[in-house]
């Protein structure tokens, strides 16, 4: 088995084995019993049915809190370093499902400070501007303005700072070095930053002046931050945050994390026009054979196909239809061109609507932002 891959919030490399990652990180798999429990609150999201969200920490406890009537808050975030692509919105769509299902308040952190400190090419003005741009995509997903607080770190720092330094005082440099793989060349802001990502776990408790559970839906690459948070939370007088982890959505170029820095055509941005989306989908990496004859005879390989992955993660929520696409591929009944066209139709239909909602979000952005 391949053990060579690396997953931290700052580096994802190699072929990620998600089962090995559960062991390395010490998280728990979302098993059938837990799925059955979640299904009591409403239809299971396809990302749960398909183990896109597949791992957790203390999710049972959060549901206990909910059942006792204590409720819980949701917390997720985005590092605003550039435009939003489909890999970014995937966990946010799931966050909205959680908000709808549990009527929970969502704290959405935009880490303009983080991206400024970690990227030489970005100024603080740049990351702030991206923050406001990215917020349009977040709002377009349909979060409830009454239950959603979006904030830029630099605009909410008065509220967060006292808790951030209380957290910072409990975290050693040696821990940061080991968890994030930093060394002496990292700037000191990046070393401090995890204490800023910690605070939103407690914002609901701070606001309500009593301990409230917090559930963080996020890509599993963000787990290291919250492992640190969990170690110090009780010492600060709060509950440990609970987590629900997603696998990273592959790019159209193959299986690595869908990244803005990978080949430009391997990612679909939410603001791409129809022609661009068409070019990207039609050039996607698939599990097809070298010739039509071979594929008719031997079938394709959906396991390695990015078109199949897109259907699985986002664009074919109907399990029966997904299973049919899968078996038609394996049997050679459907060829890659046709499959790409089907995906293109779904992606464009989705994006056209998203772009309309994104425009409308400009009128209501102030209903979502909190500042101090
Ligand atoms: N650090 C994350 C990033 O670079 C952004 C982030 C902040 C986040 N808080 C979060 C992501 C909570 C998930 C959950 O993208």
Coordinates of C-alpha atoms and ligand atoms in Angstrom, one line a residue:
X1 CA 0.0 0.0 0.0
X2 CA 1.2 3.5 -0.8
X3 CA 2.2 5.4 2.4
X4 CA 4.1 8.1 0.6
X5 CA 1.3 10.8 0.4
X6 CA 1.2 13.9 2.6
X7 CA -1.9 15.7 3.8
X8 CA -1.7 18.9 5.9
X9 CA -3.7 22.1 5.5
X10 CA -0.7 23.5 3.5
X11 CA 0.5 20.5 1.5
X12 CA -1.4 17.7 -0.2
X13 CA 0.8 15.5 -2.3
X14 CA 0.9 11.9 -3.6
X15 CA -2.0 9.5 -4.1
X16 CA -4.1 10.0 -1.0
X17 CA -5.3 6.8 0.7
X18 CA -8.3 7.9 2.7
X19 CA -8.4 4.7 4.8
X20 CA -4.8 5.2 5.9
X21 CA -5.6 8.8 6.6
X22 CA -8.2 7.8 9.2
X23 CA -5.6 5.8 11.0
X24 CA -2.9 8.5 10.7
X25 CA -5.2 11.3 12.0
X26 CA -7.0 9.1 14.5
X27 CA -10.5 9.9 13.3
X28 CA -13.5 7.6 13.0
X29 CA -15.2 6.3 10.0
X30 CA -18.8 7.2 9.5
X31 CA -20.3 3.7 9.7
X32 CA -23.7 2.3 8.9
X33 CA -25.0 2.8 12.4
X34 CA -24.1 6.5 12.4
X35 CA -25.7 6.9 8.9
X36 CA -28.9 5.3 10.2
X37 CA -28.9 7.7 13.1
X38 CA -28.4 10.8 10.8
X39 CA -31.2 9.4 8.5
X40 CA -33.7 10.0 11.3
X41 CA -33.5 13.7 10.8
X42 CA -34.2 13.7 7.0
X43 CA -33.1 12.0 3.8
X44 CA -29.4 11.2 3.8
X45 CA -27.3 13.5 1.6
X46 CA -25.7 11.7 -1.4
X47 CA -22.3 12.8 0.0
X48 CA -23.0 10.7 3.1
X49 CA -24.5 7.8 1.2
X50 CA -21.3 7.7 -1.0
X51 CA -18.8 8.3 1.7
X52 CA -17.6 11.6 0.3
X53 CA -18.1 12.8 3.9
X54 CA -16.6 9.7 5.4
X55 CA -14.9 10.5 8.6
X56 CA -15.6 12.3 11.9
X57 CA -14.7 13.3 15.4
X58 CA -17.4 13.2 18.1
X59 CA -20.4 13.4 15.6
X60 CA -22.4 11.1 17.9
X61 CA -21.9 13.5 20.7
X62 CA -23.1 16.5 18.6
X63 CA -26.3 14.5 17.8
X64 CA -26.7 13.8 21.5
X65 CA -26.5 17.5 22.2
X66 CA -29.0 18.2 19.5
X67 CA -31.4 15.6 20.9
X68 CA -31.1 17.1 24.4
X69 CA -32.3 20.4 22.9
X70 CA -28.9 22.1 23.5
X71 CA -28.4 22.5 19.7
X72 CA -25.0 23.1 18.1
X73 CA -23.3 25.6 15.8
X74 CA -21.7 24.9 12.4
X75 CA -18.3 26.4 11.4
X76 CA -16.5 26.3 8.2
X77 CA -14.2 28.6 6.2
X78 CA -12.4 29.6 3.1
X79 CA -8.9 31.0 2.5
X80 CA -9.6 33.7 0.0
X81 CA -6.6 33.4 -2.4
X82 CA -8.4 33.4 -5.7
X83 CA -11.6 32.5 -7.5
X84 CA -13.9 29.7 -6.4
X85 CA -14.0 26.4 -8.2
X86 CA -16.3 23.4 -8.0
X87 CA -14.0 21.6 -5.5
X88 CA -14.5 24.5 -3.1
X89 CA -18.2 24.6 -3.1
X90 CA -18.6 20.8 -2.6
X91 CA -18.3 20.9 1.2
X92 CA -20.2 24.1 1.4
X93 CA -23.2 22.5 -0.3
X94 CA -23.0 19.9 2.4
X95 CA -22.8 22.6 5.1
X96 CA -26.0 24.0 3.7
X97 CA -27.7 20.6 4.0
X98 CA -26.6 20.5 7.7
X99 CA -27.9 24.0 8.3
X100 CA -31.2 23.1 6.7
X101 CA -31.5 19.8 8.5
X102 CA -30.6 21.0 12.0
X103 CA -31.5 24.7 11.7
X104 CA -28.0 25.5 13.1
X105 CA -26.2 28.8 13.0
X106 CA -23.2 28.8 10.6
X107 CA -20.0 30.8 11.3
X108 CA -18.2 31.2 8.0
X109 CA -14.6 32.4 8.4
X110 CA -12.8 34.1 5.5
X111 CA -9.1 33.9 6.4
X112 CA -7.7 37.0 4.5
X113 CA -4.9 37.1 7.1
X114 CA -3.9 33.5 6.5
X115 CA -3.7 33.8 2.7
X116 CA -1.8 37.1 3.0
X117 CA 0.8 35.4 5.3
X118 CA 1.2 32.2 3.3
X119 CA 1.4 33.7 -0.2
X120 CA 4.1 36.0 -1.3
X121 CA 2.2 37.2 -4.4
X122 CA -0.9 38.3 -2.5
X123 CA -1.3 41.6 -0.7
X124 CA -3.7 42.1 2.2
X125 CA -5.9 44.1 -0.2
X126 CA -5.9 41.2 -2.6
X127 CA -7.0 38.7 -0.1
X128 CA -9.7 41.0 1.3
X129 CA -11.0 41.6 -2.2
X130 CA -11.1 37.9 -2.9
X131 CA -12.9 37.4 0.4
X132 CA -15.7 39.7 -0.8
X133 CA -15.7 38.0 -4.2
X134 CA -15.8 34.5 -2.7
X135 CA -18.6 35.5 -0.3
X136 CA -20.9 35.9 -3.4
X137 CA -20.4 32.2 -4.2
X138 CA -21.1 31.2 -0.6
X139 CA -24.3 33.3 -0.4
X140 CA -25.4 32.0 -3.9
X141 CA -25.6 28.5 -2.4
X142 CA -28.7 29.5 -0.4
X143 CA -27.6 29.8 3.2
X144 CA -30.2 31.3 5.5
X145 CA -29.2 34.9 6.3
X146 CA -30.8 34.6 9.7
X147 CA -28.6 31.6 10.5
X148 CA -25.4 32.6 8.8
X149 CA -22.5 34.9 9.9
X150 CA -19.7 35.5 7.3
X151 CA -16.7 37.4 8.4
X152 CA -13.2 38.4 7.3
X153 CA -10.6 37.8 10.0
X154 CA -9.3 41.3 9.7
X155 CA -12.8 42.7 10.2
X156 CA -13.8 40.6 13.2
X157 CA -10.5 40.6 15.0
X158 CA -11.6 42.7 18.0
X159 CA -14.1 40.0 18.9
X160 CA -11.7 37.1 18.2
X161 CA -8.3 38.5 19.5
X162 CA -8.7 37.9 23.3
X163 CA -9.7 34.2 22.6
X164 CA -6.9 33.9 20.0
X165 CA -4.2 34.9 22.4
X166 CA -5.6 32.7 25.1
X167 CA -5.4 29.8 22.6
X168 CA -1.9 30.9 21.4
X169 CA -0.5 30.8 25.0
X170 CA -1.4 27.1 25.2
X171 CA 0.2 26.1 21.9
X172 CA 4.0 25.4 21.6
X173 CA 6.1 26.0 18.5
X174 CA 7.2 22.4 18.6
X175 CA 3.6 21.3 18.2
X176 CA 3.2 23.7 15.2
X177 CA 6.3 22.4 13.6
X178 CA 5.3 18.8 14.0
X179 CA 1.6 19.2 12.9
X180 CA 2.1 21.5 10.0
X181 CA 5.6 20.6 8.9
X182 CA 6.9 24.2 9.4
X183 CA 10.6 25.1 9.9
X184 CA 12.6 28.1 10.9
X185 CA 12.0 29.8 7.6
X186 CA 8.2 30.2 8.2
X187 CA 7.2 33.7 9.1
X188 CA 5.9 34.1 12.6
X189 CA 2.4 35.1 11.4
X190 CA 2.0 31.7 9.9
X191 CA 3.1 30.1 13.1
X192 CA 0.5 32.0 15.1
X193 CA -2.3 31.6 12.5
X194 CA -3.8 28.4 13.8
X195 CA -5.0 30.2 16.9
X196 CA -7.1 32.4 14.7
X197 CA -8.7 29.4 13.0
X198 CA -9.4 28.0 16.4
X199 CA -11.6 30.9 17.6
X200 CA -14.7 30.4 15.5
X201 CA -15.2 27.0 17.2
X202 CA -16.2 29.1 20.2
X203 CA -18.0 32.1 18.7
X204 CA -21.5 30.7 19.3
X205 CA -20.5 29.9 22.9
X206 CA -19.0 33.4 23.3
X207 CA -22.1 35.0 21.9
X208 CA -24.6 33.0 23.9
X209 CA -22.4 33.1 27.1
X210 CA -22.8 29.4 27.6
X211 CA -21.1 26.3 26.2
X212 CA -22.5 25.2 22.8
X213 CA -21.2 22.3 20.7
X214 CA -19.7 23.2 17.4
X215 CA -19.6 20.9 14.3
X216 CA -17.0 21.6 11.5
X217 CA -17.8 20.3 8.0
X218 CA -14.5 20.5 6.1
X219 CA -12.0 18.8 3.8
X220 CA -10.0 16.3 5.8
X221 CA -6.8 18.4 5.0
X222 CA -8.0 20.9 7.6
X223 CA -8.2 18.4 10.5
X224 CA -4.7 19.2 11.8
X225 CA -5.8 22.7 12.9
X226 CA -8.7 21.3 14.9
X227 CA -6.7 18.5 16.5
X228 CA -4.8 21.4 18.1
X229 CA -8.0 23.2 19.0
X230 CA -9.4 20.0 20.6
X231 CA -6.4 19.7 22.8
X232 CA -6.8 23.2 24.3
X233 CA -10.6 23.8 24.1
X234 CA -11.5 22.5 27.5
X235 CA -8.7 24.4 29.1
X236 CA -10.3 27.6 27.7
X237 CA -13.7 26.7 29.1
X238 CA -15.3 25.4 25.9
X239 CA -16.3 22.1 24.4
X240 CA -14.0 20.4 21.9
X241 CA -15.2 21.0 18.4
X242 CA -16.6 18.0 16.5
X243 CA -15.7 17.4 12.9
X244 CA -17.1 15.8 9.8
X245 CA -14.5 15.3 7.1
X246 CA -14.8 15.1 3.3
X247 CA -12.5 13.5 0.8
X248 CA -10.9 16.0 -1.5
X249 CA -12.6 16.4 -4.9
X250 CA -10.3 15.3 -7.7
X251 CA -9.6 17.7 -10.6
X252 CA -10.6 17.0 -14.2
X253 CA -7.0 16.2 -14.9
X254 CA -6.8 13.1 -12.6
X255 CA -6.9 12.2 -9.0
X256 CA -4.9 14.9 -7.0
X257 CA -6.7 17.6 -5.0
X258 CA -8.6 19.9 -7.3
X259 CA -6.3 22.8 -7.1
X260 CA -6.3 26.3 -8.4
X261 CA -2.6 26.0 -9.1
X262 CA -2.9 22.8 -11.2
X263 CA -3.3 23.0 -14.9
X264 CA -5.8 25.8 -15.6
X265 CA -8.1 23.5 -17.6
X266 CA -8.4 20.9 -14.9
X267 CA -10.6 23.1 -12.7
X268 CA -14.0 24.7 -13.4
X269 CA -14.5 28.0 -11.8
X270 CA -18.0 29.2 -10.8
X271 CA -17.7 32.2 -13.2
X272 CA -16.5 30.3 -16.3
X273 CA -18.6 30.8 -19.4
X274 CA -20.3 28.0 -21.4
X275 CA -17.5 27.8 -23.9
X276 CA -14.8 27.4 -21.3
X277 CA -16.8 24.8 -19.3
X278 CA -17.3 22.9 -22.5
X279 CA -13.6 22.9 -23.4
X280 CA -12.7 21.8 -19.8
X281 CA -15.2 18.9 -19.6
X282 CA -14.5 17.7 -23.1
X283 CA -10.7 17.6 -22.3
X284 CA -11.2 15.8 -19.0
X285 CA -9.2 12.8 -18.0
X286 CA -11.3 9.6 -18.3
X287 CA -10.9 5.9 -17.8
X288 CA -11.5 5.3 -21.5
X289 CA -9.6 2.9 -23.8
X290 CA -7.3 3.8 -26.7
X291 CA -9.9 3.2 -29.3
X292 CA -13.7 2.9 -29.7
X293 CA -13.3 -0.8 -30.7
X294 CA -11.3 -1.6 -27.5
X295 CA -13.8 0.3 -25.3
X296 CA -16.8 -1.5 -26.8
X297 CA -15.1 -4.8 -26.2
X298 CA -13.4 -4.3 -22.9
X299 CA -15.3 -1.4 -21.3
X300 CA -13.9 1.7 -19.6
X301 CA -12.6 2.2 -16.1
X302 CA -14.9 4.5 -14.0
X303 CA -12.7 4.1 -10.9
X304 CA -10.0 6.4 -12.3
X305 CA -12.3 8.6 -14.4
X306 CA -12.7 12.3 -13.4
X307 CA -16.0 12.5 -15.2
X308 CA -17.3 9.7 -13.0
X309 CA -15.8 11.5 -9.9
X310 CA -17.7 14.7 -10.8
X311 CA -20.9 12.8 -11.1
X312 CA -20.2 11.0 -7.8
X313 CA -19.3 14.1 -5.8
X314 CA -21.7 16.6 -7.2
X315 CA -23.6 16.2 -10.4
X316 CA -25.5 12.9 -10.3
X317 CA -27.2 12.8 -6.9
X318 CA -29.5 10.0 -8.1
X319 CA -27.9 6.7 -7.0
X320 CA -29.7 4.6 -9.7
X321 CA -28.6 6.9 -12.5
X322 CA -25.1 6.9 -11.2
X323 CA -25.0 3.1 -11.0
X324 CA -26.3 2.9 -14.5
X325 CA -23.6 5.2 -15.8
X326 CA -21.1 3.1 -14.0
X327 CA -22.2 -0.2 -15.4
X328 CA -22.7 1.1 -18.9
X329 CA -19.2 2.4 -18.8
X330 CA -17.8 -1.0 -17.6
X331 CA -19.7 -2.9 -20.2
X332 CA -18.6 -0.6 -23.0
X333 CA -22.2 0.5 -23.7
X334 CA -21.4 4.2 -23.2
X335 CA -18.3 5.9 -24.6
X336 CA -16.4 8.8 -23.0
X337 CA -17.7 11.4 -25.5
X338 CA -21.3 10.8 -24.7
X339 CA -20.6 10.6 -20.9
X340 CA -18.8 13.9 -21.0
X341 CA -21.7 15.5 -22.9
X342 CA -24.1 14.3 -20.2
X343 CA -21.9 15.8 -17.5
X344 CA -21.4 19.0 -19.4
X345 CA -25.2 19.5 -19.6
X346 CA -25.5 19.0 -15.9
X347 CA -22.6 21.2 -15.0
X348 CA -23.7 24.1 -17.2
X349 CA -27.3 23.9 -16.0
X350 CA -25.9 24.2 -12.5
X351 CA -23.5 27.0 -13.2
X352 CA -26.0 29.1 -15.2
X353 CA -28.2 29.1 -12.1
X354 CA -25.3 29.6 -9.7
X355 CA -24.1 32.6 -11.7
X356 CA -27.6 34.2 -11.6
X357 CA -27.8 33.7 -7.8
X358 CA -24.2 35.0 -7.5
X359 CA -25.2 38.3 -9.1
X360 CA -28.3 38.6 -6.9
X361 CA -26.0 37.9 -3.8
X362 CA -24.5 41.4 -4.4
X363 CA -27.7 43.0 -3.2
X364 CA -27.9 41.0 0.1
X365 CA -24.2 40.6 1.1
X366 CA -24.7 42.9 4.1
X367 CA -27.4 40.6 5.5
X368 CA -24.6 37.9 6.0
X369 CA -21.5 39.8 7.1
X370 CA -20.6 40.5 10.7
X371 CA -17.9 43.0 11.7
X372 CA -16.7 44.6 14.8
Ligands
LIG1 N1 -7.7 27.4 6.3 C1 -8.7 27.2 5.4 C2 -8.2 27.3 3.9 O1 -7.1 27.7 3.7 C3 -9.9 28.2 5.6 C4 -10.6 27.9 6.8 C5 -10.7 28.6 7.9 C6 -11.4 26.7 7.1 N2 -11.5 28.1 8.9 C7 -12.0 26.9 8.4 C8 -11.8 25.6 6.3 C9 -12.8 25.9 8.9 C10 -12.6 24.6 6.9 C11 -13.1 24.8 8.2 O2 -8.9 27.1 3.0

